[in-house]
Short mmCIF file of C-alpha atoms and ligand atoms in Angstrom, two decimals:
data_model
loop_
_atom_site.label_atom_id
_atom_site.label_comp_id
_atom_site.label_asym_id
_atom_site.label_seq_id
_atom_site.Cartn_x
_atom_site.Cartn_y
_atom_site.Cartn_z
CA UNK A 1 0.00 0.00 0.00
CA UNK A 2 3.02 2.33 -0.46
CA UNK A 3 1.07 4.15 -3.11
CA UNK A 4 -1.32 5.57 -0.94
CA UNK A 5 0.26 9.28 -0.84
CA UNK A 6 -0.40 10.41 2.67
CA UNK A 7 0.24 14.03 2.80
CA UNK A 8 -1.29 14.21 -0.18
CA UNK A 9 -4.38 12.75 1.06
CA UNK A 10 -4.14 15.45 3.91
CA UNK A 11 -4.14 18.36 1.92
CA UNK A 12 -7.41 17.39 0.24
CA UNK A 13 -8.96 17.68 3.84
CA UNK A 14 -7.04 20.54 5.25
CA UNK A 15 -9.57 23.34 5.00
CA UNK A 16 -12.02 21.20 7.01
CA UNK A 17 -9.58 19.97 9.50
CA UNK A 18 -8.61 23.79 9.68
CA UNK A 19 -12.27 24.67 10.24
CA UNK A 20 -12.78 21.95 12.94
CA UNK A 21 -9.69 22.92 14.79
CA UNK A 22 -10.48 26.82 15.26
CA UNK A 23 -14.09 25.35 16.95
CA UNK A 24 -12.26 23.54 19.02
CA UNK A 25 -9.79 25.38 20.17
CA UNK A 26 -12.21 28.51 20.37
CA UNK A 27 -12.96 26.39 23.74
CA UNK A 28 -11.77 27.60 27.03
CA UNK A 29 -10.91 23.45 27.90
CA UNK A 30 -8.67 24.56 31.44
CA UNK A 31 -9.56 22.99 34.58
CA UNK A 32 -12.44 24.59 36.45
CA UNK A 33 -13.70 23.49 39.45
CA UNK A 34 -16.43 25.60 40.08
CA UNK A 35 -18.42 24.24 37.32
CA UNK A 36 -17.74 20.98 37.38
CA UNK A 37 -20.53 18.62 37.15
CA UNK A 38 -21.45 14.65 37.20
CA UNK A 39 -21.04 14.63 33.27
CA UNK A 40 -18.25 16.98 33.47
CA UNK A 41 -15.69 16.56 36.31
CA UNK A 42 -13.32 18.77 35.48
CA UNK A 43 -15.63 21.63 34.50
CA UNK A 44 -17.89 22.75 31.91
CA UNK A 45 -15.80 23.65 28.84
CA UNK A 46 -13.31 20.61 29.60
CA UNK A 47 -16.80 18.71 29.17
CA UNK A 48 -17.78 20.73 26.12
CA UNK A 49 -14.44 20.30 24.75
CA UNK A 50 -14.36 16.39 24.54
CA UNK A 51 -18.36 16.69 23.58
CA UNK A 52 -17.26 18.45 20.94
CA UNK A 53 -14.56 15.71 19.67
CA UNK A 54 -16.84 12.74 20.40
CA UNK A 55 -20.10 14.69 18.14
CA UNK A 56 -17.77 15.12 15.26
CA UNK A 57 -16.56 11.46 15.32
CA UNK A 58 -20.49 10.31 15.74
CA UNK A 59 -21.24 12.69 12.88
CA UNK A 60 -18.46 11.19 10.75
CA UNK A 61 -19.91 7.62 11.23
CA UNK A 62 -17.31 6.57 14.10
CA UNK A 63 -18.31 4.69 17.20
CA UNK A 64 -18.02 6.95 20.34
CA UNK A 65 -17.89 6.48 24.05
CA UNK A 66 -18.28 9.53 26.77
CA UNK A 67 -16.70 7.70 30.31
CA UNK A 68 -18.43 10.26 32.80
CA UNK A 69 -16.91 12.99 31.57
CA UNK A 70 -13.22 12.21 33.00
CA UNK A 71 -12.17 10.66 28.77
CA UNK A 72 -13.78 9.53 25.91
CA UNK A 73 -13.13 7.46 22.57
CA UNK A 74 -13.54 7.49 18.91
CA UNK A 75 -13.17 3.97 17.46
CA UNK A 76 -12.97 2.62 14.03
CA UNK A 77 -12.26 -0.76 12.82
CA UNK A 78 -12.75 -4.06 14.19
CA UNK A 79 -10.85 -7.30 15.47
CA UNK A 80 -9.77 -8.59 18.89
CA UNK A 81 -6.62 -6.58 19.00
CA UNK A 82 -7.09 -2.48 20.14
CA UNK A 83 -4.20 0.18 18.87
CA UNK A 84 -4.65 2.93 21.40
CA UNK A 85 -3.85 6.69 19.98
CA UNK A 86 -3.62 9.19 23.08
CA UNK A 87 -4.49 12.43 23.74
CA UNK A 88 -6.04 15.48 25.41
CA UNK A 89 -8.69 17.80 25.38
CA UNK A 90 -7.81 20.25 28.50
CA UNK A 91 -5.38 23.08 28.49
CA UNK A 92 -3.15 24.89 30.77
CA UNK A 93 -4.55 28.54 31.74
CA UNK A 94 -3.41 30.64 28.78
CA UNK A 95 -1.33 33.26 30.99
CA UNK A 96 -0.38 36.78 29.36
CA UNK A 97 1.19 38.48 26.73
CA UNK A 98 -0.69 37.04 23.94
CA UNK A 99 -0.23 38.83 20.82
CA UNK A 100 -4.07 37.47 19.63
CA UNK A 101 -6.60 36.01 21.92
CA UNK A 102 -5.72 32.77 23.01
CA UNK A 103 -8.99 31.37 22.75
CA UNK A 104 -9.62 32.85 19.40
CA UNK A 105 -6.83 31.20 17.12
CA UNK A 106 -5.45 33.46 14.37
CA UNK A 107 -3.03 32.46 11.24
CA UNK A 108 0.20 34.37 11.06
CA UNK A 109 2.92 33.80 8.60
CA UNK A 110 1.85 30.15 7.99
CA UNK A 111 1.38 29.51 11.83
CA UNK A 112 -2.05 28.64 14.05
CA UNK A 113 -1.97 30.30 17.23
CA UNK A 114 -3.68 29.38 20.36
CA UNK A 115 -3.71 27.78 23.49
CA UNK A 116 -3.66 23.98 23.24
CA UNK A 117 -2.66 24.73 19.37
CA UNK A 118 0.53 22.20 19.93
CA UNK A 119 -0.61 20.74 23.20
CA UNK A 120 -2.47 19.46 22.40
CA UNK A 121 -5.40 20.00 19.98
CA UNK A 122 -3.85 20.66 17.18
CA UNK A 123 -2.45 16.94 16.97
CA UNK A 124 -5.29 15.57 18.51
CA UNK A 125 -7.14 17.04 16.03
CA UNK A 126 -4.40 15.41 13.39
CA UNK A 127 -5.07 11.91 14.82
CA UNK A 128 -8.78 12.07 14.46
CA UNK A 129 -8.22 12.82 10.62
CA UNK A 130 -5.85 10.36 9.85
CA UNK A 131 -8.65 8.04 11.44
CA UNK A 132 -11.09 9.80 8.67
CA UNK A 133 -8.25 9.18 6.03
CA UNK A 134 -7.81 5.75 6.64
CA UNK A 135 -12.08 5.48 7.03
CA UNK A 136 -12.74 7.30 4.18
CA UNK A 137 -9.97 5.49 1.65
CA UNK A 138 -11.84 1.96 2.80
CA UNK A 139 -8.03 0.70 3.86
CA UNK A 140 -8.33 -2.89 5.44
CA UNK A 141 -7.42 -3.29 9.01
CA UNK A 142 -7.38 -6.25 11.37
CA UNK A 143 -7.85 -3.94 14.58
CA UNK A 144 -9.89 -1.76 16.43
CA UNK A 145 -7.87 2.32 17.07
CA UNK A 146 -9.03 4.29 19.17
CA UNK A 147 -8.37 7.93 19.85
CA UNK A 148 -8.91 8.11 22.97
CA UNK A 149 -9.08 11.62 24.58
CA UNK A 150 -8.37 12.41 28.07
CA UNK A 151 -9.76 15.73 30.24
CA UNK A 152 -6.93 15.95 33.12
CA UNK A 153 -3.59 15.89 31.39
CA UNK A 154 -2.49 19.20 32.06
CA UNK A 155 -3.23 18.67 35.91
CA UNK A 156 -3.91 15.26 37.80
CA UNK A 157 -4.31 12.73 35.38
CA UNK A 158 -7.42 11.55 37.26
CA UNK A 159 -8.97 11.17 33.28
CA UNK A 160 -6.76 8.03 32.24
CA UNK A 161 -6.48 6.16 35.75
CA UNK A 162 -10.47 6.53 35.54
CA UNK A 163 -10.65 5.44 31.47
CA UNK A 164 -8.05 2.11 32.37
CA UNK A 165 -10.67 1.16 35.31
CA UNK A 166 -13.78 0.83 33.27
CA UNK A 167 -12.00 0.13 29.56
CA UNK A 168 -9.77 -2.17 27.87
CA UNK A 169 -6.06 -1.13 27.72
CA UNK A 170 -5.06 -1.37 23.69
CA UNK A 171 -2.44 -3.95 22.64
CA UNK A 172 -0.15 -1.32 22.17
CA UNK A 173 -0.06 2.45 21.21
CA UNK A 174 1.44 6.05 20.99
CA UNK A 175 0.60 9.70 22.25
CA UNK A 176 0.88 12.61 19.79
CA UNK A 177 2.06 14.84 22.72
CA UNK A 178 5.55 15.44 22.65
CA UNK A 179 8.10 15.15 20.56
CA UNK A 180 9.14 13.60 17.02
CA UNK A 181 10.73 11.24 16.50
CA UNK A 182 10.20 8.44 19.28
CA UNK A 183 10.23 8.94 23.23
CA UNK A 184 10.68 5.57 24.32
CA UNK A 185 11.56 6.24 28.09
CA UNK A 186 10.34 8.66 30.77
CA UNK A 187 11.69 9.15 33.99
CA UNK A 188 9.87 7.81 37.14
CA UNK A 189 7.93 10.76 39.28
CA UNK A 190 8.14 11.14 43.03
CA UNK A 191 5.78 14.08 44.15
CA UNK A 192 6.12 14.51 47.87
CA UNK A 193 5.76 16.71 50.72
CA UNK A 194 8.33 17.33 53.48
CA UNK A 195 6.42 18.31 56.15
CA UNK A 196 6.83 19.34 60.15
CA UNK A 197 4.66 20.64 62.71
CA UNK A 198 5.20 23.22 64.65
CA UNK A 199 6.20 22.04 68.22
CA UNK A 200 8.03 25.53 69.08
CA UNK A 201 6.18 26.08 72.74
CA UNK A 202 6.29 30.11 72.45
CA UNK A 203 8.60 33.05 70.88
CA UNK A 204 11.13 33.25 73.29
CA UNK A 205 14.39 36.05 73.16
CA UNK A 206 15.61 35.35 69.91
CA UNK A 207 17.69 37.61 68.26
CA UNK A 208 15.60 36.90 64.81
CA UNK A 209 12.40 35.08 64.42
CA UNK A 210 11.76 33.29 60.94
CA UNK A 211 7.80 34.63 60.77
CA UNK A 212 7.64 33.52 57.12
CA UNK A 213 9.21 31.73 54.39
CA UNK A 214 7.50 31.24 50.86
CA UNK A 215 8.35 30.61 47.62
CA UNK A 216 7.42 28.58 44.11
CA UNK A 217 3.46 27.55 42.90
CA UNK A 218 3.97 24.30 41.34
CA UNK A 219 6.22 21.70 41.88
CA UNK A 220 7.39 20.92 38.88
CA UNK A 221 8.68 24.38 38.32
CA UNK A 222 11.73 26.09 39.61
CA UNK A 223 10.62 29.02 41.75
CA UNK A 224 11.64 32.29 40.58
CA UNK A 225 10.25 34.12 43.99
CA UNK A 226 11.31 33.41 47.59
CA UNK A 227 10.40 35.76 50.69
CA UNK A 228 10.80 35.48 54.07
CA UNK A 229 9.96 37.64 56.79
CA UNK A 230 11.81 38.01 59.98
CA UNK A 231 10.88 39.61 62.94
CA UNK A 232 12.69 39.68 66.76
CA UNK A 233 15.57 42.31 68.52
CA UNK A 234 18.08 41.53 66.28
CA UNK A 235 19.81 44.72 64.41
CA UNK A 236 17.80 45.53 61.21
CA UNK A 237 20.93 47.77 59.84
CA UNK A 238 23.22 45.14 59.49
CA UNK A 239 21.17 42.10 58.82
CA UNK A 240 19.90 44.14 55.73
CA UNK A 241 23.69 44.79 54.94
CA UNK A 242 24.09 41.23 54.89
CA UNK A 243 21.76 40.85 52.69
CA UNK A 244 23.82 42.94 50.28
CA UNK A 245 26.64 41.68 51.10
CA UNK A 246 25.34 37.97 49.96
CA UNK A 247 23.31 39.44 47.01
CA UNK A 248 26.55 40.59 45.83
CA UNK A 249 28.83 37.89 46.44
CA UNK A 250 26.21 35.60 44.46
CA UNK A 251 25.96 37.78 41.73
CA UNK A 252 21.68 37.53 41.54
CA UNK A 253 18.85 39.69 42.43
CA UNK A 254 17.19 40.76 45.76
CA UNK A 255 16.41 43.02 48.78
CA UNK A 256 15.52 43.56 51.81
CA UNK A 257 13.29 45.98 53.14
CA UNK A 258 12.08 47.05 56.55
CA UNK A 259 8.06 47.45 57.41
CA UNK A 260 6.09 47.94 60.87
CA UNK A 261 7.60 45.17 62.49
CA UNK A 262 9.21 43.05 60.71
CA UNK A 263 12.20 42.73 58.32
CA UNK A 264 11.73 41.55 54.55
CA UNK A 265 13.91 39.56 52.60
CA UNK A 266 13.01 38.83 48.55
CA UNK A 267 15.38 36.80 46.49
CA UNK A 268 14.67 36.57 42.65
CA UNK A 269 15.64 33.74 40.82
CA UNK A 270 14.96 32.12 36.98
CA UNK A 271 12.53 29.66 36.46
CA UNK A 272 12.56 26.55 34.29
CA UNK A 273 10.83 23.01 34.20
CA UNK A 274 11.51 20.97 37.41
CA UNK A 275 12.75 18.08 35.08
CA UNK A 276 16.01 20.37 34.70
CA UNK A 277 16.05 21.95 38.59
CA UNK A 278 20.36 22.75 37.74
CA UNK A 279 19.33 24.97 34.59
CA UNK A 280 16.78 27.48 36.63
CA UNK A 281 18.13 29.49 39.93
CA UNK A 282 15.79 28.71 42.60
CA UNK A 283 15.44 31.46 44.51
CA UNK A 284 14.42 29.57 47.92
CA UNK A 285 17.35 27.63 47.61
CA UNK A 286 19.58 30.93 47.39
CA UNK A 287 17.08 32.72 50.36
CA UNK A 288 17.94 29.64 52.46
CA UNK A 289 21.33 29.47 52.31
CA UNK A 290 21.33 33.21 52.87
CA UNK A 291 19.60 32.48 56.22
CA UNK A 292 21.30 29.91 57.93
CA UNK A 293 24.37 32.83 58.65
CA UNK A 294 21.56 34.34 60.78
CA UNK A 295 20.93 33.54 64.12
CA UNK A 296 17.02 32.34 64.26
CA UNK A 297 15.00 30.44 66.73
CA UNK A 298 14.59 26.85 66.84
CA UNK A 299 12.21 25.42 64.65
CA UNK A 300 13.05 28.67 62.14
CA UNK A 301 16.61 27.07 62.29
CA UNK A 302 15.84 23.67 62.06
CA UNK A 303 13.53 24.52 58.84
CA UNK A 304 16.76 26.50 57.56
CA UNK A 305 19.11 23.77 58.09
CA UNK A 306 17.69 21.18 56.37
CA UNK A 307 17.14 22.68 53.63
CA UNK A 308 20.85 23.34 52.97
CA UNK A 309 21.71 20.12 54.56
CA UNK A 310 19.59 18.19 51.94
CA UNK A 311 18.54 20.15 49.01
CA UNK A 312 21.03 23.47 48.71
CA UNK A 313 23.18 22.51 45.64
CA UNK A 314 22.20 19.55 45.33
CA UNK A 315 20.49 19.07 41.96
CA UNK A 316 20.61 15.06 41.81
CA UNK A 317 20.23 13.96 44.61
CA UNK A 318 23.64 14.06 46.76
CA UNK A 319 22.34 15.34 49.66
CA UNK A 320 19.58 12.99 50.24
CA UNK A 321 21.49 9.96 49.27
CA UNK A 322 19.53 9.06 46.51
CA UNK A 323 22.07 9.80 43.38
CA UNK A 324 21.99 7.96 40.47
CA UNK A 325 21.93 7.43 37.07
CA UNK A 326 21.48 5.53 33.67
CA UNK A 327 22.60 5.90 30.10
CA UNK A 328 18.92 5.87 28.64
CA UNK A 329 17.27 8.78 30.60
CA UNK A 330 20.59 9.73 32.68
CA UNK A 331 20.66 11.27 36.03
CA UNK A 332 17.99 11.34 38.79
CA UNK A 333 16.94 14.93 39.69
CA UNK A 334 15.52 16.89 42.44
CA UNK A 335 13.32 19.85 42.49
CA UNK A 336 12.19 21.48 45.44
CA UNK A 337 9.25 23.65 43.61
CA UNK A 338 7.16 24.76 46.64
CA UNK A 339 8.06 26.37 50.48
CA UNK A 340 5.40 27.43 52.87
CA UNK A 341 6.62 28.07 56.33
CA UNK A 342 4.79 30.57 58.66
CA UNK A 343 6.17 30.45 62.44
CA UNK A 344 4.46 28.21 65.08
CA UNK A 345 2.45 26.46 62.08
CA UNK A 346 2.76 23.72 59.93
CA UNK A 347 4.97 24.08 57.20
CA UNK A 348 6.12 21.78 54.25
CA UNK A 349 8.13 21.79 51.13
CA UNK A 350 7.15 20.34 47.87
CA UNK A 351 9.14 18.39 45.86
CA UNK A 352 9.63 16.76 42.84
CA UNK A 353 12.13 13.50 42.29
CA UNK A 354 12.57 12.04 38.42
CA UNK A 355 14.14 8.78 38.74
CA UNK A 356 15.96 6.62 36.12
CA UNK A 357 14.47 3.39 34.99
CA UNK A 358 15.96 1.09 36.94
CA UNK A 359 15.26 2.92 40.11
CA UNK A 360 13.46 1.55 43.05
CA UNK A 361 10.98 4.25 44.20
CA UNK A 362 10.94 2.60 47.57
CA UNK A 363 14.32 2.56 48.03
CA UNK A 364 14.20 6.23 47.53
CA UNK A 365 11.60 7.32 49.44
CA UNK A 366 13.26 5.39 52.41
CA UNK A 367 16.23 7.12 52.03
CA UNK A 368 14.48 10.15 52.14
CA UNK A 369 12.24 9.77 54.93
CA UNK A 370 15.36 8.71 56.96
CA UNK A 371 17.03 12.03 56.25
CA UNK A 372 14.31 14.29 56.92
CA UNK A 373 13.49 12.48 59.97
CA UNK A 374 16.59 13.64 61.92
CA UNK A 375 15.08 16.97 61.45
CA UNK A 376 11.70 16.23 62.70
CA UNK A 377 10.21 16.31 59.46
CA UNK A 378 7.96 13.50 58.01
CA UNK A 379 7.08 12.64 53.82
CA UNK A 380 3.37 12.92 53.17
CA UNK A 381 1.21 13.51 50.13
CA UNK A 382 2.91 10.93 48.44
CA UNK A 383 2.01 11.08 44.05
CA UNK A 384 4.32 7.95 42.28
CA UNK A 385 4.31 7.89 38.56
CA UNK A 386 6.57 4.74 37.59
CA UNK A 387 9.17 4.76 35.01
CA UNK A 388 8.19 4.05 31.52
CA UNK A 389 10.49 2.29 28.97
CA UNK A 390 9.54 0.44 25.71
CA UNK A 391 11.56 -2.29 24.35
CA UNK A 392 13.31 -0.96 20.68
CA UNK A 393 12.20 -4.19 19.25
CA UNK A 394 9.17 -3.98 19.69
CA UNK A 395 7.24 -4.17 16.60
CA UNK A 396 5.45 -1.01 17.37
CA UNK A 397 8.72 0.52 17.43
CA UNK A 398 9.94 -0.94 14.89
CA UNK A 399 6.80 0.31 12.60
CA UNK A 400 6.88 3.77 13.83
CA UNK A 401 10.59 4.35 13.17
CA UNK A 402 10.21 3.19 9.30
CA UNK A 403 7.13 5.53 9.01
CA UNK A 404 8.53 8.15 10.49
CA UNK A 405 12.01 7.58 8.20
CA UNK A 406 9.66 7.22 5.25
CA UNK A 407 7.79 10.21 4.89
CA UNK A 408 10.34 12.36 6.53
CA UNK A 409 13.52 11.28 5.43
CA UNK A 410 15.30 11.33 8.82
CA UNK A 411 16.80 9.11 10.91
CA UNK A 412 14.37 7.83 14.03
CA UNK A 413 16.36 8.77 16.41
CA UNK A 414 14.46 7.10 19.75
CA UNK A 415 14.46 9.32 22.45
CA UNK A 416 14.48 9.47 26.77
CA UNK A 417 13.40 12.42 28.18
CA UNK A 418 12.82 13.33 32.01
CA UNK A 419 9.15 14.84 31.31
CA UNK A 420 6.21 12.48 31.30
CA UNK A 421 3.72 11.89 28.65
CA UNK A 422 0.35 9.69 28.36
CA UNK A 423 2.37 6.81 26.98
CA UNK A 424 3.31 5.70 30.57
CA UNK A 425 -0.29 5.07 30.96
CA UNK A 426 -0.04 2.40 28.57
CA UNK A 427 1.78 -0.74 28.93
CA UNK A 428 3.44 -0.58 25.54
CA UNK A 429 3.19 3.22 24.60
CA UNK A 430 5.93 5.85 23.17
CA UNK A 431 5.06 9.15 22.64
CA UNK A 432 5.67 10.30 18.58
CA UNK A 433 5.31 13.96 17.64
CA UNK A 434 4.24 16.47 16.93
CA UNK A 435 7.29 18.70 17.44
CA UNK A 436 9.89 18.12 14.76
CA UNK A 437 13.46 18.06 15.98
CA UNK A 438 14.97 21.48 15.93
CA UNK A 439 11.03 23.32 16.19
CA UNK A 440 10.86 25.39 19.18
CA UNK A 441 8.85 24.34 22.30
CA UNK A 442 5.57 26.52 22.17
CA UNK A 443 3.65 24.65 24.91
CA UNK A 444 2.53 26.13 27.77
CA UNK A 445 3.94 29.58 26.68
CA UNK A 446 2.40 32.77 25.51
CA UNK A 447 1.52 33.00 22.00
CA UNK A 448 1.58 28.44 21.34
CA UNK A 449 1.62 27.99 18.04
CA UNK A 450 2.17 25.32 15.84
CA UNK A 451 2.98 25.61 12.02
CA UNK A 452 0.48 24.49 9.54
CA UNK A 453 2.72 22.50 7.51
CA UNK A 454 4.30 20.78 10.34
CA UNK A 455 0.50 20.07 11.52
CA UNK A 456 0.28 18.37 8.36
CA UNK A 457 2.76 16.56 8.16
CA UNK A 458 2.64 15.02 11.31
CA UNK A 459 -1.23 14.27 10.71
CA UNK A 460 0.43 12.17 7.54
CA UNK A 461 2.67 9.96 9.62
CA UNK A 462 -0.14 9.74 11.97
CA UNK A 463 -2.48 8.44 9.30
CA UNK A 464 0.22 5.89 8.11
CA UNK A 465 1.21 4.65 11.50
CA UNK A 466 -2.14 3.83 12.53
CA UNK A 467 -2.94 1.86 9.15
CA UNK A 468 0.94 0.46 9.30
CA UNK A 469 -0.73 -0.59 13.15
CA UNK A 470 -3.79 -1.98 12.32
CA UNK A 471 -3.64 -3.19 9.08
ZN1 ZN B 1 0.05 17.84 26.50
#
């Protein structure tokens, strides 16, 4: 069937898939709690959003399932054997600084941009074609595919654990949510809090006080923001020359700045993605080794000095004992992404570990309750994402690479990354596009585009690999 020219068979459906794409991503799809529902969990336009999806596959003459709002499917085909194609219908806020309303997609020099354009409508929306193609050109398969589209991606993926408990898992499969050409490993995920409670009896004569310490939103970011407060008898004049002192000597950005009654300290560092935490300059890590020169009551101290004792320049690991590495996905990381510390409460930092694939996530979670233990601290909140590697030999592999090397002309170069995609939700998943080596990343940024040709394209080697698949 190597006649069948794919791209080709693209552009005659472009201006439609064009027109269904600006619908759909004319849909505010970002997690909303306040209006979420029984048939929509994760609000009202995620709910509209994969409505939206399933209604054009029903009108197209594609069996469709709605599971309670959390995912959905689009199936064609029939046999025993399933061929799962993965992806989502929610977005991440869309932020500002957009040049064009997010949420009203506009063509600029040959690119569509809008929130979710790359990430990940715009390829989703490239699957469900190259279902149509393959529908519409009466090619023979010997399996079911199904699209299947999630609603909690971008957040908890509460959309695929849900889908696997009340569907069948496909033989094998691929997510169009990353990057060409192959990801065939992903780091394991440890999401945990350190946490303490206060046990500090009252505010005795300290010579500083650590009232407050806060920095970072997420914790798979690097937080560019850390502030504490101080308060106590100490001398305000040369704790704030310090300050300088250490901004200086660092060479990054700061200040401190006296109110009523108490003494402010900002640090500013860079943010980047917690998979990278030695690339970004996190800004509590800098505030906390700034602090533990100053004299500060107990449990201030204690909060202080484990942070440099286990996580101050210590991007993989050291610290806590847990270092290691492999040559498919390399070294294990650390990011500590969120601080909240206010005095005589609770307080907790969040972090983020990305394992290699051999790791033992018990192992390291042992190792790291054991530490923070001597400092009176306990792991809670636990969130474990495994590692995910597919064999190379694997036939699905195998078939993707050729395709791939086929209608591009490249090498498929198969790739580990330390981000995680819906592929680890399968038990033989990679992800495969859409972003062609050397594109920039759009996702998640201001003014996500992807270009039209590349959207193309990838819908092309989409339409072949699920035939190649299922045939
Ligand atoms: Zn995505």
């Amino acid at each position: 069937m190597s006649q069948i020219q794919w791209l080709e068979e693209v552009y005659k459906r472009k201006d439609l898939m064009l027109e269904e794409l600006v619908k759909f991503l004319g849909i505010e799809s970002v997690l909303d709690d306040s209006t979420a529902s029984i048939r929509a969990p994760f609000g009202e336009k995620i709910g509209e959003a994969l409505e939206f999806m399933l209604a054009l596959g029903e009108k197209d003459g594609f069996r469709t399932r709605n599971v309670d709002g959390y995912a959905g499917h689009i199936e064609y085909g029939q046999g025993e054997e399933l061929v799962g194609v993965l992806a989502h219908v929610d977005v991440v806020p869309a932020g500002d600084g957009w040049t064009s309303h997010p949420f009203d997609p506009a063509i600029r020099d040959g690119k569509l941009y809008a929130r979710g354009a790359i990430d990940d409508k715009g390829p989703g929306m490239g699957a469900y074609f190259a279902l149509r193609i393959i529908k519409e050109l009466g090619l023979p398969v010997s399996k079911r595919i199904r699209l299947i589209l999630g609603c909690d991606e971008e957040s908890y993926w509460r959309c695929m654990k849900y889908y696997f408990e009340h569907e069948e898992m496909p033989g094998m499969g691929f997510t169009p949510d990353a990057d060409f050409p192959l990801i065939i490993a992903e780091k394991g995920f440890l999401d945990f809090k350190i946490f303490g409670e206060s046990d500090q009896p009252r505010l005795k004569g300290y010579e500083w006080v650590l009232d407050e310490f806060e920095a970072g939103q997420r914790v798979n970011m690097v937080p560019d923001y850390a502030m504490a407060k101080l308060t106590g008898s100490g001398d305000v004049f040369d704790l704030k020359m310090q300050v300088q002192e250490f901004l200086m000597n660092r060479g990054i950005q700061g200040f401190a700045e006296e109110a009523d009654d108490y003494l402010k300290i900002v640090i500013k560092g860079q943010s980047h993605h917690g998979s990278e935490p030695d690339k970004g300059l996190n800004a509590a890590l800098e505030l906390a080794r700034f602090l533990q020169s100053v004299e500060l009551d107990v449990e201030g101290a204690r909060y202080i000095q484990m942070i440099n004792d286990l996580l101050v320049d210590s991007f993989f690991g050291e610290k806590l004992g847990i270092a290691q590495e492999d040559d498919r996905v390399g070294k294990l990381t650390v990011n500590a992404g969120v601080f909240q510390y206010k005095h005589r409460e609770d307080h907790y930092i969040r972090v983020n570990v990305r394992y290699p694939i051999a790791g033992d996530s018990n192992e390291i979670l042992t190792e790291i309750e054991e530490k923070t233990a001597n400092y009176g601290m306990k792991v809670t909140d636990i969130d474990h994402k495994p590692a995910h590697f597919c064999d190379p030999n694997h036939p699905l592999i195998k078939t993707l690479s050729r395709v791939y090397e086929e209608q591009t002309g490249e090498k498929a170069e198969l790739l580990a990354i330390g981000g995680g995609t819906y592929a680890r939700t399968l038990d033989t998943g990679v992800a495969f596009g859409p972003t062609f080596p050397g594109k920039p990343e759009t996702a998640h940024q201001k003014d996500e585009f992807i270009e039209l040709e590349d959207l193309f394209k990838a819908t092309a080697i989409y339409a072949q690999a699920i035939y190649e698949l299922a045939k």
